[in-house]
Short mmCIF file of C-alpha atoms in Angstrom, two decimals:
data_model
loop_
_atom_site.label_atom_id
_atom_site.label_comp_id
_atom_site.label_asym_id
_atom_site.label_seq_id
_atom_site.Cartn_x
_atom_site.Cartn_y
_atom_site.Cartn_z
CA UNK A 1 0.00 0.00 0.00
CA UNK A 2 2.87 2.45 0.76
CA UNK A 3 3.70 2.23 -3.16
CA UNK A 4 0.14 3.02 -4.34
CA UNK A 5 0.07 6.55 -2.84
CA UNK A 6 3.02 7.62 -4.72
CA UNK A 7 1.90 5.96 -8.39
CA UNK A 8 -1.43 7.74 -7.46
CA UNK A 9 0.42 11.11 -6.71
CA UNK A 10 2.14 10.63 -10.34
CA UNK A 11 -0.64 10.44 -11.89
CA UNK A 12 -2.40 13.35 -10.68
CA UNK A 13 0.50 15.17 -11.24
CA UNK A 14 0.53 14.04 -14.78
CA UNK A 15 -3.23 14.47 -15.76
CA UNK A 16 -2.39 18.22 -14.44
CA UNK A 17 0.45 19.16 -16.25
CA UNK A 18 -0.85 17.53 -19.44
CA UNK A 19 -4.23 19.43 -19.53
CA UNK A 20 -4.34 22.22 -22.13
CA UNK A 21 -4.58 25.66 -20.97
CA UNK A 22 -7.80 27.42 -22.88
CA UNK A 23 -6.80 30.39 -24.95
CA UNK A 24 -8.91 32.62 -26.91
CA UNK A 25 -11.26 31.65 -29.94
CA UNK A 26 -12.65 32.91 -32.69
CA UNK A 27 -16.08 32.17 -33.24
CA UNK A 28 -15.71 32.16 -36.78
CA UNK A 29 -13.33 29.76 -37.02
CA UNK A 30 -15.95 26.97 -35.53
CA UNK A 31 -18.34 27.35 -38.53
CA UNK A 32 -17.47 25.70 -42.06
CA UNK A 33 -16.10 28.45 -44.44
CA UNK A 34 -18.30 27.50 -47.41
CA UNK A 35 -21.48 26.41 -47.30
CA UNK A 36 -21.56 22.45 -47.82
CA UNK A 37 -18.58 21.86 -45.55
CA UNK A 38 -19.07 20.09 -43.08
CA UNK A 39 -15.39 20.20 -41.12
CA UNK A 40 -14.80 23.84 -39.70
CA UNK A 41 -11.12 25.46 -40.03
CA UNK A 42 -10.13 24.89 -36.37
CA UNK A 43 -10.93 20.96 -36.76
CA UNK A 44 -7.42 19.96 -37.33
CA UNK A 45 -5.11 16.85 -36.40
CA UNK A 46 -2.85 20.04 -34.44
CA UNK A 47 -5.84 21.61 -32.74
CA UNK A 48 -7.49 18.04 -31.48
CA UNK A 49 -7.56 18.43 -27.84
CA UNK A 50 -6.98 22.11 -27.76
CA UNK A 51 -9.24 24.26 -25.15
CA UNK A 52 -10.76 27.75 -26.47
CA UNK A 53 -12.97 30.57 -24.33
CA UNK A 54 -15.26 31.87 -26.66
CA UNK A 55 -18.19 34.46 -25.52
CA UNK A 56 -21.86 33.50 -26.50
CA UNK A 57 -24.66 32.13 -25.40
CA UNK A 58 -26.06 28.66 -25.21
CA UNK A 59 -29.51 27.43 -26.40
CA UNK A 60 -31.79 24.40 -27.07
CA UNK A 61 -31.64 23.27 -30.51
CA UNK A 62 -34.82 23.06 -32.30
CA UNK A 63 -34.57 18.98 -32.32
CA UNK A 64 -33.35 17.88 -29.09
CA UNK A 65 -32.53 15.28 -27.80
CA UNK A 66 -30.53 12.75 -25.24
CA UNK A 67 -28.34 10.23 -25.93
CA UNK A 68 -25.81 8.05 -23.30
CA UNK A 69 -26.45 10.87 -21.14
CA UNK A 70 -25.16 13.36 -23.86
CA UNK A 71 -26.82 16.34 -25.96
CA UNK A 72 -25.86 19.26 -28.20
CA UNK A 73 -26.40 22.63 -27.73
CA UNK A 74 -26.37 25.64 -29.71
CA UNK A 75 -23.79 28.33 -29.11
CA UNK A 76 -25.15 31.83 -30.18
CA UNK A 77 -22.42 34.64 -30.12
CA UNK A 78 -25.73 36.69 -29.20
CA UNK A 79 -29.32 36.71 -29.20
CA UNK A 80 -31.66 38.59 -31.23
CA UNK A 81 -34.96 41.25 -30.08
CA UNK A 82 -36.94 38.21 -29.63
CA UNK A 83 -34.53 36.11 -27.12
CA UNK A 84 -33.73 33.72 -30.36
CA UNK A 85 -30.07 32.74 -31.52
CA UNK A 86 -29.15 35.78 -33.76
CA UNK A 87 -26.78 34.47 -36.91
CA UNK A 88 -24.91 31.73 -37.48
CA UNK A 89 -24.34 28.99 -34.47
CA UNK A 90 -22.25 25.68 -34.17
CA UNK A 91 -23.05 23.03 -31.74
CA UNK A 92 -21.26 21.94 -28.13
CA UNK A 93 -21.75 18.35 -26.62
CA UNK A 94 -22.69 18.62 -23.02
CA UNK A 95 -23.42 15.97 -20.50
CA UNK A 96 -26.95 15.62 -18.98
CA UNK A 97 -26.96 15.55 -16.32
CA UNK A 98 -23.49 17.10 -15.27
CA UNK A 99 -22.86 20.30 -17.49
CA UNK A 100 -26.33 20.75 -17.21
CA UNK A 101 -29.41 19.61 -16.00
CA UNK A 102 -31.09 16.18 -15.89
CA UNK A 103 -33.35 17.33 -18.74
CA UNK A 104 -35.33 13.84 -18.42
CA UNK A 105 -36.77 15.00 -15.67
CA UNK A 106 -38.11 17.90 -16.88
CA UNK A 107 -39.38 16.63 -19.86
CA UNK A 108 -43.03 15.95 -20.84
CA UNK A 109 -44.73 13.30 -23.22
CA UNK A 110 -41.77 10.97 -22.62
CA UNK A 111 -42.66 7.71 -24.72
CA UNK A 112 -40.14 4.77 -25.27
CA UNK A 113 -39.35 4.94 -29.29
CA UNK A 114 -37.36 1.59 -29.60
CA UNK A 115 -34.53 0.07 -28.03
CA UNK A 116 -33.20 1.63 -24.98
CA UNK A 117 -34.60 5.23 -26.20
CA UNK A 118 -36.98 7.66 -26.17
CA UNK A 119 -38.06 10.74 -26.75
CA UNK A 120 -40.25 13.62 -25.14
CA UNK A 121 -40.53 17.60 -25.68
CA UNK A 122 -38.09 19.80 -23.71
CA UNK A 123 -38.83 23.18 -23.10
CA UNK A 124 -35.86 25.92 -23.29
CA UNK A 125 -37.20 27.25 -19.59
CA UNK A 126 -36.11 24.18 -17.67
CA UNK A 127 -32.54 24.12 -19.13
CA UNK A 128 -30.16 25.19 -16.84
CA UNK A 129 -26.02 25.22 -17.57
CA UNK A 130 -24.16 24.71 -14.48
CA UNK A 131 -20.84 27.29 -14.70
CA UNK A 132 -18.25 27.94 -12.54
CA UNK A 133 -19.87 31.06 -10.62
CA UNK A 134 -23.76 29.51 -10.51
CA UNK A 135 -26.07 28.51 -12.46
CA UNK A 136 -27.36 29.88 -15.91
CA UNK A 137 -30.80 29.59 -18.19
CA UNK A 138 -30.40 29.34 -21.93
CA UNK A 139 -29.55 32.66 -23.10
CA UNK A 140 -28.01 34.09 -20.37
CA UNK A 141 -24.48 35.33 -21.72
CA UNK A 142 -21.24 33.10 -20.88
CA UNK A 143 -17.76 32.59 -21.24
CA UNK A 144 -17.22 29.41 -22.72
CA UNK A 145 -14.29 26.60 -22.62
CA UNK A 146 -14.62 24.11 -25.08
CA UNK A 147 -12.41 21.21 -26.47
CA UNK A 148 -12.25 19.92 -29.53
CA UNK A 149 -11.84 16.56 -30.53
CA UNK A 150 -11.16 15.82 -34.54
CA UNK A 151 -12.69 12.22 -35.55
CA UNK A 152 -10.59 10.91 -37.93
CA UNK A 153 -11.40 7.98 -40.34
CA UNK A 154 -9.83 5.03 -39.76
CA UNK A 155 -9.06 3.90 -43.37
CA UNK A 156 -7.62 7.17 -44.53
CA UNK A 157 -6.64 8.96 -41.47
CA UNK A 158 -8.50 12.25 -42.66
CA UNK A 159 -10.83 14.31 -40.16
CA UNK A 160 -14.60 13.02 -40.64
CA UNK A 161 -15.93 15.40 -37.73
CA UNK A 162 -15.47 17.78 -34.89
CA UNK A 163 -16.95 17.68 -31.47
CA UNK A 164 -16.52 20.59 -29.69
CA UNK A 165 -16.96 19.53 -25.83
CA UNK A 166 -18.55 21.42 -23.32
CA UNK A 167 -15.40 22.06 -20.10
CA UNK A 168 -16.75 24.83 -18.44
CA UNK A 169 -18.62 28.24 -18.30
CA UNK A 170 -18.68 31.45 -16.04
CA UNK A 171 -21.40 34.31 -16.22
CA UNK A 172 -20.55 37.53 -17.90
CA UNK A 173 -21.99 39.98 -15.51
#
């Protein structure tokens, strides 16, 4: 037992130093640059586990839904007169619950739809993002850290995807 502490002390020590610190993004950057792309800019083999802040705000897609505990929202860099994502948005895989709240329990009509799913309606009102500094409703105006993670195919080694994963948020007051 008097071994274990010190491998467990390495470790730590190790996940620390390896973590990426965030650095400024540019929202831009996470879109595609033509329309029909699918792979944004910053979804390279160099940026794959890279952490970005980005200012925005985050909201419900129009199809949601849960998965393995996981969902996508939209990131907004604002919102429009009417409280709706103004412009262009990309989306940011959060855990439910974790990042957020248990949405399942808020949502209504929940019916199975096949194996090991189902589906229900989920009202923007009941999200809530859990930041650094409290918690936040859709909308509410954030500083985001997100990492990406470039899928790559495993015949030819070229990026298929980006997820951009949800790491933390604070308020902008």
């Amino acid at each position: 037992m008097r071994n274990a502490l010190p491998a467990v002390a390495v470790a730590v020590l190790l996940a620390a130093c390896t973590s990426k610190a965030a650095q400024p993004g540019d929202f831009k950057a996470f879109l595609p640059a033509n329309p029909g792309d699918r792979i944004p800019p910053i979804c390279t083999v160099d940026n794959d586990g890279n952490r970005y802040t980005l200012a925005g705000v985050l909201k419900l897609p129009d199809a949601s839904s849960i998965s393995d505990g996981k969902t996508n929202l939209d990131f907004f860099q604002k919102l429009d007169a009417e409280k709706k994502g103004d412009g262009e948005s990309f989306q940011v895989t959060v855990e439910s619950p974790g990042d957020i709240n248990d949405l399942w329990k808020t949502a209504e009509d929940v019916k199975g739809k096949g194996y090991n799913t189902k589906e229900g309606t989920i009202y923007e009102d009941s999200l809530v993002i859990h930041t650094s500094d409290g918690d936040a409703k859709a909308g509410d105006a954030l500083q985001l850290t997100v990492e990406l993670e470039a899928i790559k195919n495993f015949q030819t080694d070229a990026i298929s995807a980006c997820i951009v994963k949800f790491v933390d948020a604070t308020k902008v007051k």
